[in-house]
Amino acid sequence: MSSHDHHHGGHEAPSHAHHHPAPDAENLVHCPVMPNNFVDPEQAEQQGLYRDYEGKRYWFCCAECGPLWDADPARYAHAA
C-alpha cells in the first residue's frame, strides 16, 4: 500500500516565552540587588524586606539583599 497514514507535527517555535513569572506578574517588581528575582512588594513589606532611598521604596527578594543594599544603596538604586 502506498498511502502515507501518519502526519508530521508542525515545527513552529512556541507561541509564548517562559520568562514570565507567576500569573499575577503585574504586581511583581525586580529585586534591585538580584534583578533576576521577582518580588511581591506587599509580601516584602510584611517581612521587612525593603528600604527607602532618595524618596523611592525598593523591595528585596530575600533577607540577604538588605545588608548588600545597605553597603552601597546608590549602586543598586541606579541599576534598578
mmCIF file of C-alpha atoms in Angstrom:
data_model
loop_
_atom_site.group_PDB
_atom_site.id
_atom_site.type_symbol
_atom_site.label_atom_id
_atom_site.label_comp_id
_atom_site.label_asym_id
_atom_site.label_seq_id
_atom_site.Cartn_x
_atom_site.Cartn_y
_atom_site.Cartn_z
ATOM 1 C CA MET A 1 0.000 0.000 0.000
ATOM 2 C CA SER A 2 1.365 3.388 -0.906
ATOM 3 C CA SER A 3 -0.739 5.639 1.327
ATOM 4 C CA HIS A 4 1.020 7.598 3.993
ATOM 5 C CA ASP A 5 -1.099 7.344 7.156
ATOM 6 C CA HIS A 6 0.757 9.434 9.711
ATOM 7 C CA HIS A 7 1.027 13.199 9.942
ATOM 8 C CA HIS A 8 4.031 15.246 10.862
ATOM 9 C CA GLY A 9 3.551 17.802 13.599
ATOM 10 C CA GLY A 10 4.360 21.419 12.951
ATOM 11 C CA HIS A 11 7.873 22.564 13.618
ATOM 12 C CA GLU A 12 6.914 26.035 14.782
ATOM 13 C CA ALA A 13 8.511 27.924 17.626
ATOM 14 C CA PRO A 14 6.439 28.065 20.804
ATOM 15 C CA SER A 15 3.974 30.923 20.782
ATOM 16 C CA HIS A 16 4.892 32.100 24.271
ATOM 17 C CA ALA A 17 8.090 32.681 26.161
ATOM 18 C CA HIS A 18 8.735 31.108 29.537
ATOM 19 C CA HIS A 19 10.348 34.149 31.145
ATOM 20 C CA HIS A 20 7.159 35.454 32.737
ATOM 21 C CA PRO A 21 6.735 34.855 36.451
ATOM 22 C CA ALA A 22 3.544 33.915 38.302
ATOM 23 C CA PRO A 23 0.131 34.659 36.752
ATOM 24 C CA ASP A 24 -0.297 37.927 38.664
ATOM 25 C CA ALA A 25 3.004 39.260 37.341
ATOM 26 C CA GLU A 26 1.663 42.807 37.127
ATOM 27 C CA ASN A 27 2.082 43.044 40.924
ATOM 28 C CA LEU A 28 5.708 41.916 40.889
ATOM 29 C CA VAL A 29 8.855 44.020 40.713
ATOM 30 C CA HIS A 30 12.513 43.134 40.235
ATOM 31 C CA CYS A 31 14.764 42.936 43.264
ATOM 32 C CA PRO A 32 17.326 45.759 42.881
ATOM 33 C CA VAL A 33 20.130 43.617 44.337
ATOM 34 C CA MET A 34 19.314 40.394 42.471
ATOM 35 C CA PRO A 35 17.453 41.698 39.404
ATOM 36 C CA ASN A 36 16.676 38.247 38.009
ATOM 37 C CA ASN A 37 14.421 37.643 41.009
ATOM 38 C CA PHE A 38 10.886 38.947 41.243
ATOM 39 C CA VAL A 39 9.385 40.380 44.406
ATOM 40 C CA ASP A 40 5.810 40.837 45.574
ATOM 41 C CA PRO A 41 6.028 44.267 47.266
ATOM 42 C CA GLU A 42 3.199 43.506 49.685
ATOM 43 C CA GLN A 43 4.863 40.324 50.941
ATOM 44 C CA ALA A 44 8.264 42.011 51.081
ATOM 45 C CA GLU A 45 6.855 44.798 53.248
ATOM 46 C CA GLN A 46 5.227 42.298 55.605
ATOM 47 C CA GLN A 47 8.642 40.654 56.008
ATOM 48 C CA GLY A 48 10.587 43.919 56.299
ATOM 49 C CA LEU A 49 12.413 43.269 53.024
ATOM 50 C CA TYR A 50 12.590 46.835 51.731
ATOM 51 C CA ARG A 51 14.456 50.103 52.014
ATOM 52 C CA ASP A 52 13.553 53.690 51.189
ATOM 53 C CA TYR A 53 16.205 55.632 49.299
ATOM 54 C CA GLU A 54 16.006 59.131 47.838
ATOM 55 C CA GLY A 55 12.226 59.199 48.118
ATOM 56 C CA LYS A 56 11.646 55.816 46.498
ATOM 57 C CA ARG A 57 10.931 52.401 48.013
ATOM 58 C CA TYR A 58 12.885 49.326 46.922
ATOM 59 C CA TRP A 59 11.800 45.779 47.739
ATOM 60 C CA PHE A 60 14.094 42.767 48.126
ATOM 61 C CA CYS A 61 13.664 39.115 47.255
ATOM 62 C CA CYS A 62 15.342 37.830 50.441
ATOM 63 C CA ALA A 63 16.907 38.871 53.749
ATOM 64 C CA GLU A 64 20.434 38.646 52.323
ATOM 65 C CA CYS A 65 19.752 41.570 49.974
ATOM 66 C CA GLY A 66 19.188 44.107 52.765
ATOM 67 C CA PRO A 67 22.803 44.186 54.026
ATOM 68 C CA LEU A 68 24.146 44.232 50.459
ATOM 69 C CA TRP A 69 21.895 47.211 49.710
ATOM 70 C CA ASP A 70 22.914 48.947 52.940
ATOM 71 C CA ALA A 71 26.593 48.697 51.975
ATOM 72 C CA ASP A 72 26.077 50.606 48.699
ATOM 73 C CA PRO A 73 22.491 51.768 48.073
ATOM 74 C CA ALA A 74 23.446 54.138 45.249
ATOM 75 C CA ARG A 75 24.910 51.246 43.257
ATOM 76 C CA TYR A 76 21.702 49.237 43.402
ATOM 77 C CA ALA A 77 19.264 52.153 43.152
ATOM 78 C CA HIS A 78 20.780 53.439 39.932
ATOM 79 C CA ALA A 79 20.848 49.951 38.408
ATOM 80 C CA ALA A 80 17.167 49.365 39.196
#
